[in-house]
Amino acid sequence: MSPNRRNYYEILGCSAEATLEELKKSYQTLILKHHPDKMPQITEDEVEKQSESFHMIDTAYKVLRDPESRKIYDAELLQEEFCMQPLVFATVDRKEFIWDTESELMCKTCRCGGTYILPEDEEMPENENIFVACDECSLVIEVLMKK
């Protein structure tokens, strides 16, 4: 799924667990509300926006009403969710990082030989854990930031 495409469930104002009947009811309500011909006295820009909304609503419903295409769409959403969340290799305390005098950064060696580098103090959130990626491999660690 393209990162620029909106979630079809959100477009229809339904949850991912919505029944076909709930999807249909929401679709019918929204399609009447956003149909360009139903808009009295609107500007050219507003007609274009309404037309775009109308087509997004229509596309969302066409995908979600068909059990097979909905199943594929749900799998794409799940995959996108997994891709957005880093797969954490380990959780470490900030105290495990050491000061590297050469780079003047707080570092920790990865098991691959690469380096995890903490952002500079002013860039780090207070008392919130952060995720740091190795500069050599794809491993990500969660760093416990509480001081």
XYZ file of N, CA, C and O in Angstrom:
588
model
N 0.843 -1.175 0.000
C 0.000 0.000 0.000
C 0.884 1.234 0.000
O 1.852 1.299 0.732
N 0.537 2.199 -0.781
C 1.307 3.435 -0.871
C 1.190 4.226 0.415
O 0.098 4.336 0.985
N 2.303 4.828 0.915
C 2.231 5.588 2.153
C 1.357 6.826 2.037
O 0.905 7.372 3.030
N 1.091 7.293 0.810
C 0.273 8.480 0.616
C -1.220 8.169 0.574
O -2.040 9.071 0.614
N -1.573 6.903 0.475
C -2.969 6.512 0.384
C -3.583 6.457 1.776
O -3.011 5.885 2.695
N -4.766 7.021 1.912
C -5.448 7.001 3.208
C -6.075 5.642 3.469
O -6.428 4.919 2.554
N -6.246 5.344 4.730
C -6.846 4.092 5.162
C -8.319 4.062 4.746
O -9.089 4.960 5.074
N -8.728 3.023 4.040
C -10.095 2.926 3.542
C -11.131 2.868 4.678
O -12.241 3.361 4.524
N -10.775 2.255 5.776
C -11.704 2.212 6.906
C -11.940 3.616 7.456
O -13.060 3.990 7.796
N -10.868 4.403 7.546
C -10.990 5.788 8.013
C -11.830 6.609 7.045
O -12.639 7.433 7.462
N -11.632 6.408 5.759
C -12.400 7.139 4.748
C -13.887 6.886 4.932
O -14.700 7.815 4.852
N -14.250 5.638 5.218
C -15.660 5.290 5.402
C -16.137 5.538 6.837
O -17.332 5.386 7.113
N -15.225 5.907 7.730
C -15.610 6.178 9.112
C -16.008 4.926 9.863
O -16.891 4.961 10.725
N -15.382 3.813 9.540
C -15.701 2.520 10.163
C -14.438 1.912 10.766
O -13.332 2.279 10.403
N -14.647 0.947 11.634
C -13.509 0.215 12.182
C -13.172 -0.930 11.240
O -13.976 -1.306 10.379
N -12.005 -1.510 11.421
C -11.582 -2.643 10.600
C -12.454 -3.874 10.860
O -12.480 -4.799 10.050
N -13.192 -3.887 11.958
C -14.072 -5.007 12.288
C -15.496 -4.791 11.778
O -16.384 -5.604 12.040
N -15.740 -3.706 11.060
C -17.089 -3.375 10.591
C -17.643 -4.487 9.698
O -16.920 -5.088 8.910
N -18.939 -4.716 9.850
C -19.609 -5.700 8.997
C -19.853 -5.085 7.623
O -19.761 -3.860 7.447
N -20.187 -5.927 6.665
C -20.497 -5.441 5.329
C -21.684 -4.475 5.375
O -21.696 -3.459 4.677
N -22.647 -4.773 6.217
C -23.823 -3.904 6.353
C -23.426 -2.525 6.899
O -23.916 -1.497 6.426
N -22.527 -2.496 7.886
C -22.053 -1.214 8.440
C -21.274 -0.421 7.391
O -21.431 0.793 7.281
N -20.447 -1.109 6.619
C -19.690 -0.446 5.553
C -20.639 0.155 4.515
O -20.465 1.292 4.074
N -21.646 -0.626 4.149
C -22.607 -0.178 3.139
C -23.380 1.045 3.623
O -23.559 2.016 2.871
N -23.815 1.015 4.853
C -24.586 2.133 5.414
C -23.732 3.405 5.440
O -24.201 4.487 5.046
N -22.512 3.280 5.886
C -21.606 4.426 5.933
C -21.324 4.946 4.521
O -21.323 6.156 4.271
N -21.095 4.030 3.603
C -20.846 4.385 2.203
C -22.013 5.188 1.639
O -21.827 6.243 1.030
N -23.210 4.702 1.828
C -24.390 5.380 1.279
C -24.560 6.780 1.857
O -24.861 7.726 1.128
N -24.320 6.915 3.148
C -24.422 8.229 3.788
C -23.369 9.185 3.234
O -23.674 10.329 2.877
N -22.133 8.716 3.153
C -21.034 9.561 2.692
C -21.141 9.908 1.214
O -20.835 11.036 0.803
N -21.572 8.963 0.405
C -21.645 9.193 -1.038
C -22.692 10.268 -1.345
O -22.497 11.102 -2.229
N -23.793 10.266 -0.599
C -24.803 11.307 -0.784
C -24.281 12.668 -0.321
O -24.514 13.685 -0.971
N -23.569 12.657 0.768
C -23.028 13.908 1.327
C -21.975 14.534 0.412
O -21.896 15.752 0.282
N -21.155 13.714 -0.234
C -20.027 14.222 -1.015
C -20.234 14.204 -2.529
O -19.319 14.529 -3.276
N -21.422 13.823 -2.975
C -21.650 13.774 -4.427
C -21.592 15.197 -4.984
O -22.303 16.083 -4.511
N -20.732 15.438 -5.982
C -20.568 16.791 -6.533
C -21.873 17.409 -7.044
O -22.069 18.618 -6.934
N -22.788 16.593 -7.555
C -24.055 17.121 -8.062
C -25.006 17.550 -6.944
O -25.977 18.255 -7.194
N -24.735 17.108 -5.731
C -25.611 17.432 -4.598
C -25.188 18.731 -3.885
O -25.811 19.135 -2.929
N -24.112 19.345 -4.359
C -23.585 20.540 -3.709
C -24.134 21.806 -4.383
O -23.807 22.087 -5.530
N -24.956 22.563 -3.661
C -25.487 23.790 -4.251
C -24.453 24.924 -4.179
O -23.807 25.130 -3.154
N -24.258 25.592 -5.288
C -23.462 26.813 -5.331
C -22.076 26.691 -4.694
O -21.754 27.410 -3.760
N -21.249 25.785 -5.191
C -19.891 25.686 -4.662
C -18.894 26.095 -5.739
O -19.185 26.019 -6.933
N -17.719 26.526 -5.302
C -16.690 27.003 -6.222
C -16.050 25.835 -6.972
O -16.223 24.670 -6.611
N -15.273 26.186 -7.979
C -14.579 25.176 -8.786
C -13.646 24.326 -7.929
O -13.577 23.111 -8.075
N -12.904 24.980 -6.992
C -12.007 24.241 -6.091
C -12.782 23.279 -5.200
O -12.348 22.156 -4.960
N -13.920 23.740 -4.692
C -14.728 22.883 -3.832
C -15.315 21.704 -4.608
O -15.427 20.606 -4.080
N -15.676 21.942 -5.871
C -16.189 20.855 -6.717
C -15.111 19.797 -6.883
O -15.370 18.597 -6.782
N -13.868 20.244 -7.102
C -12.758 19.306 -7.270
C -12.527 18.503 -5.993
O -12.330 17.289 -6.040
N -12.564 19.186 -4.830
C -12.388 18.485 -3.550
C -13.503 17.471 -3.319
O -13.261 16.349 -2.889
N -14.741 17.873 -3.587
C -15.873 16.971 -3.387
C -15.778 15.771 -4.334
O -16.068 14.649 -3.942
N -15.363 16.055 -5.564
C -15.208 14.970 -6.535
C -14.128 13.989 -6.083
O -14.295 12.765 -6.181
N -13.027 14.517 -5.553
C -11.941 13.664 -5.049
C -12.429 12.827 -3.864
O -12.173 11.623 -3.799
N -13.156 13.471 -2.937
C -13.708 12.746 -1.785
C -14.667 11.657 -2.247
O -14.638 10.527 -1.747
N -15.511 12.006 -3.203
C -16.480 11.061 -3.748
C -15.775 9.829 -4.307
O -16.154 8.690 -4.024
N -14.717 10.044 -5.067
C -13.988 8.925 -5.674
C -13.238 8.089 -4.624
O -13.175 6.868 -4.748
N -12.689 8.743 -3.592
C -12.014 7.991 -2.527
C -13.005 7.117 -1.778
O -12.716 5.963 -1.465
N -14.186 7.666 -1.489
C -15.231 6.911 -0.789
C -15.666 5.715 -1.642
O -15.782 4.590 -1.156
N -15.870 5.973 -2.921
C -16.288 4.919 -3.838
C -15.231 3.808 -3.940
O -15.554 2.626 -3.872
N -13.971 4.209 -4.077
C -12.876 3.235 -4.174
C -12.771 2.407 -2.891
O -12.624 1.187 -2.941
N -12.850 3.094 -1.742
C -12.757 2.396 -0.454
C -13.852 1.334 -0.344
O -13.594 0.188 0.036
N -15.064 1.704 -0.688
C -16.167 0.759 -0.579
C -16.014 -0.411 -1.551
O -16.270 -1.568 -1.190
N -15.590 -0.127 -2.773
C -15.420 -1.194 -3.760
C -14.398 -2.230 -3.296
O -14.565 -3.417 -3.530
N -13.337 -1.770 -2.622
C -12.318 -2.700 -2.115
C -12.849 -3.471 -0.909
O -12.698 -4.691 -0.826
N -13.497 -2.771 0.025
C -13.898 -3.397 1.281
C -15.160 -4.252 1.185
O -15.380 -5.115 2.030
N -15.976 -4.029 0.165
C -17.217 -4.821 0.061
C -16.958 -6.232 -0.469
O -17.742 -7.147 -0.234
N -15.867 -6.401 -1.194
C -15.527 -7.709 -1.752
C -14.665 -8.471 -0.747
O -13.588 -7.995 -0.373
N -15.110 -9.632 -0.279
C -14.365 -10.359 0.762
C -12.904 -10.646 0.394
O -12.020 -10.518 1.238
N -12.652 -11.000 -0.852
C -11.282 -11.325 -1.259
C -10.387 -10.077 -1.300
O -9.275 -10.096 -0.789
N -10.888 -8.986 -1.885
C -10.065 -7.772 -1.942
C -9.900 -7.170 -0.546
O -8.856 -6.593 -0.233
N -10.915 -7.321 0.309
C -10.800 -6.830 1.685
C -9.729 -7.615 2.449
O -8.947 -7.041 3.200
N -9.699 -8.909 2.230
C -8.702 -9.763 2.881
C -7.283 -9.328 2.471
O -6.386 -9.209 3.306
N -7.104 -9.071 1.188
C -5.800 -8.612 0.688
C -5.466 -7.239 1.263
O -4.341 -6.999 1.709
N -6.445 -6.337 1.270
C -6.236 -4.996 1.807
C -5.864 -5.058 3.293
O -4.936 -4.373 3.736
N -6.567 -5.880 4.064
C -6.265 -6.021 5.495
C -4.843 -6.545 5.704
O -4.145 -6.099 6.621
N -4.411 -7.462 4.854
C -3.042 -7.984 4.949
C -2.031 -6.879 4.646
O -0.991 -6.787 5.302
N -2.337 -6.027 3.667
C -1.450 -4.896 3.354
C -1.358 -3.932 4.524
O -0.280 -3.435 4.844
N -2.490 -3.662 5.168
C -2.492 -2.770 6.342
C -1.636 -3.346 7.465
O -0.868 -2.625 8.106
N -1.779 -4.640 7.706
C -1.017 -5.302 8.758
C 0.474 -5.249 8.443
O 1.290 -4.949 9.317
N 0.840 -5.498 7.201
C 2.239 -5.438 6.793
C 2.796 -4.031 6.968
O 3.913 -3.847 7.444
N 2.008 -3.035 6.592
C 2.439 -1.644 6.745
C 2.664 -1.310 8.221
O 3.622 -0.628 8.570
N 1.788 -1.806 9.081
C 1.927 -1.574 10.517
C 3.220 -2.192 11.040
O 3.942 -1.581 11.821
N 3.536 -3.404 10.596
C 4.779 -4.049 11.013
C 5.995 -3.286 10.518
O 6.993 -3.178 11.215
N 5.920 -2.754 9.309
C 7.052 -2.009 8.738
C 7.293 -0.694 9.474
O 8.415 -0.205 9.531
N 6.234 -0.124 10.021
C 6.375 1.156 10.720
C 6.956 0.974 12.120
O 7.490 1.909 12.693
N 6.838 -0.196 12.682
C 7.371 -0.461 14.008
C 8.683 -1.215 13.869
O 8.733 -2.268 13.246
N 9.742 -0.665 14.443
C 11.025 -1.359 14.305
C 11.014 -2.689 15.057
O 10.368 -2.822 16.085
N 11.698 -3.647 14.506
C 11.862 -4.933 15.161
C 13.034 -4.775 16.122
O 14.173 -4.599 15.699
N 12.749 -4.781 17.393
C 13.750 -4.476 18.411
C 14.566 -5.723 18.741
O 14.020 -6.752 19.131
N 15.868 -5.600 18.575
C 16.785 -6.698 18.862
C 17.011 -6.833 20.367
O 17.081 -7.931 20.899
N 17.129 -5.695 21.055
C 17.405 -5.722 22.494
C 16.958 -4.404 23.118
O 16.780 -3.403 22.437
N 16.806 -4.445 24.426
C 16.535 -3.234 25.197
C 17.733 -3.032 26.113
O 18.127 -3.959 26.833
N 18.309 -1.836 26.045
C 19.495 -1.559 26.849
C 19.307 -0.255 27.606
O 18.531 0.612 27.211
N 20.040 -0.133 28.692
C 20.019 1.091 29.484
C 20.984 2.097 28.867
O 22.025 1.715 28.320
N 20.650 3.330 28.991
C 21.512 4.403 28.473
C 22.923 4.309 29.056
O 23.905 4.654 28.408
N 23.025 3.793 30.269
C 24.316 3.692 30.962
C 25.278 2.730 30.266
O 26.473 2.735 30.532
N 24.759 1.877 29.358
C 25.614 0.937 28.642
C 26.380 1.601 27.491
O 27.252 0.986 26.895
N 26.041 2.831 27.173
C 26.753 3.569 26.133
C 27.984 4.225 26.751
O 27.948 4.657 27.907
N 29.055 4.270 25.985
C 30.288 4.902 26.472
C 30.657 6.076 25.574
O 30.295 6.114 24.392
N 31.367 7.024 26.149
C 31.792 8.208 25.415
C 32.961 7.846 24.505
O 33.965 7.308 24.953
N 32.809 8.125 23.221
C 33.877 7.886 22.255
C 34.572 9.227 22.017
O 33.968 10.158 21.462
N 35.817 9.332 22.462
C 36.532 10.610 22.362
C 36.817 11.000 20.913
O 36.860 12.187 20.595
N 36.982 10.011 20.043
C 37.285 10.325 18.642
C 36.082 10.983 17.945
O 36.220 12.002 17.282
N 34.899 10.406 18.100
C 33.706 10.953 17.449
C 32.981 11.956 18.331
O 32.097 12.665 17.856
N 33.334 11.963 19.620
C 32.677 12.809 20.624
C 31.180 12.521 20.692
O 30.345 13.421 20.722
N 30.866 11.222 20.714
C 29.485 10.760 20.793
C 29.382 9.600 21.770
O 30.359 8.897 22.025
N 28.169 9.391 22.283
C 27.900 8.234 23.137
C 27.608 7.042 22.221
O 26.723 7.103 21.368
N 28.394 5.956 22.378
C 28.307 4.816 21.456
C 28.199 3.494 22.207
O 28.569 3.382 23.373
N 27.696 2.503 21.482
C 27.641 1.126 21.975
C 27.903 0.235 20.769
O 27.357 0.447 19.692
N 28.733 -0.773 20.943
C 29.080 -1.671 19.851
C 27.968 -2.688 19.621
O 27.446 -3.284 20.568
N 27.621 -2.884 18.369
C 26.617 -3.875 17.956
C 27.293 -5.231 17.838
O 28.515 -5.318 17.671
N 26.535 -6.282 17.850
C 27.112 -7.620 17.725
C 27.765 -7.843 16.361
O 28.602 -8.701 16.206
N 27.381 -7.024 15.355
C 27.977 -7.162 14.022
C 29.303 -6.413 13.914
O 30.004 -6.531 12.914
N 29.645 -5.646 14.952
C 30.858 -4.837 14.916
C 30.577 -3.386 14.590
O 31.453 -2.531 14.694
N 29.344 -3.095 14.186
C 28.942 -1.711 13.917
C 28.708 -0.965 15.219
O 29.041 -1.456 16.306
N 28.124 0.202 15.102
C 27.962 1.058 16.275
C 26.553 1.623 16.366
O 25.981 2.064 15.373
N 26.030 1.623 17.585
C 24.807 2.342 17.908
C 25.263 3.699 18.444
O 26.111 3.756 19.336
N 24.731 4.769 17.919
C 25.136 6.100 18.353
C 23.919 6.828 18.900
O 22.901 6.963 18.215
N 24.043 7.303 20.144
C 22.954 8.074 20.742
C 22.935 9.475 20.143
O 23.988 10.080 19.930
N 21.745 10.013 19.892
C 21.676 11.401 19.449
C 22.217 12.313 20.559
O 22.269 11.910 21.729
N 22.593 13.510 20.204
C 23.103 14.443 21.208
C 21.988 14.777 22.189
O 20.809 14.708 21.850
N 22.371 15.122 23.426
C 21.406 15.328 24.506
C 20.249 16.259 24.141
O 19.109 15.996 24.489
N 20.519 17.348 23.449
C 19.443 18.294 23.140
C 18.444 17.732 22.122
O 17.348 18.235 21.981
N 18.799 16.665 21.430
C 17.912 16.047 20.448
C 17.077 14.915 21.052
O 16.162 14.415 20.397
N 17.384 14.514 22.292
C 16.699 13.374 22.896
C 15.536 13.829 23.770
O 15.651 14.820 24.495
N 14.436 13.089 23.716
C 13.302 13.410 24.580
C 13.628 13.067 26.036
O 14.359 12.120 26.299
N 13.094 13.846 26.938
C 13.310 13.603 28.372
C 12.498 12.396 28.827
O 11.304 12.311 28.571
N 13.145 11.478 29.477
C 12.495 10.317 30.096
C 11.619 9.496 29.151
O 10.641 8.900 29.576
N 11.938 9.488 27.870
C 11.230 8.639 26.916
C 12.242 7.712 26.263
O 13.317 8.155 25.862
N 11.895 6.455 26.155
C 12.780 5.510 25.479
C 12.876 5.874 24.005
O 11.936 6.412 23.425
N 14.031 5.586 23.410
C 14.214 5.859 21.981
C 14.703 4.588 21.290
O 15.190 3.654 21.943
N 14.571 4.560 19.979
C 15.067 3.453 19.174
C 16.276 3.937 18.406
O 16.265 5.021 17.826
N 17.331 3.125 18.423
C 18.574 3.481 17.739
C 18.963 2.318 16.829
O 19.007 1.171 17.258
N 19.263 2.645 15.573
C 19.662 1.629 14.605
C 21.179 1.554 14.536
O 21.876 2.555 14.694
N 21.671 0.353 14.272
C 23.102 0.149 14.067
C 23.508 0.834 12.769
O 22.739 0.854 11.802
N 24.717 1.383 12.741
C 25.175 2.056 11.528
C 25.708 1.086 10.476
O 26.053 1.492 9.370
N 25.748 -0.211 10.796
C 26.268 -1.204 9.848
C 25.224 -2.240 9.412
O 25.251 -2.700 8.294
N 24.341 -2.640 10.313
C 23.371 -3.682 9.977
C 21.956 -3.165 10.237
O 21.759 -1.990 10.510
N 20.983 -4.041 10.183
C 19.589 -3.619 10.342
C 19.059 -3.751 11.772
O 17.880 -3.518 12.004
N 19.911 -4.099 12.720
C 19.451 -4.274 14.094
C 19.109 -2.932 14.734
O 19.788 -1.931 14.535
N 18.034 -2.950 15.527
C 17.568 -1.769 16.239
C 17.484 -2.133 17.713
O 17.034 -3.220 18.072
N 17.925 -1.210 18.566
C 17.784 -1.428 20.007
C 16.904 -0.330 20.586
O 16.820 0.775 20.051
N 16.237 -0.665 21.677
C 15.471 0.318 22.419
C 16.357 0.756 23.580
O 16.890 -0.073 24.318
N 16.524 2.052 23.721
C 17.392 2.583 24.779
C 16.496 3.195 25.856
O 15.692 4.079 25.593
N 16.677 2.681 27.089
C 15.928 3.195 28.249
C 16.594 4.505 28.659
O 17.749 4.521 29.072
N 15.871 5.587 28.542
C 16.453 6.912 28.718
C 16.288 7.506 30.111
O 16.863 8.542 30.392
N 15.510 6.898 30.956
C 15.295 7.475 32.294
C 16.612 7.604 33.017
O 17.385 6.667 33.099
N 16.830 8.801 33.530
C 18.113 9.083 34.217
C 18.059 8.733 35.672
O 17.091 8.691 36.304
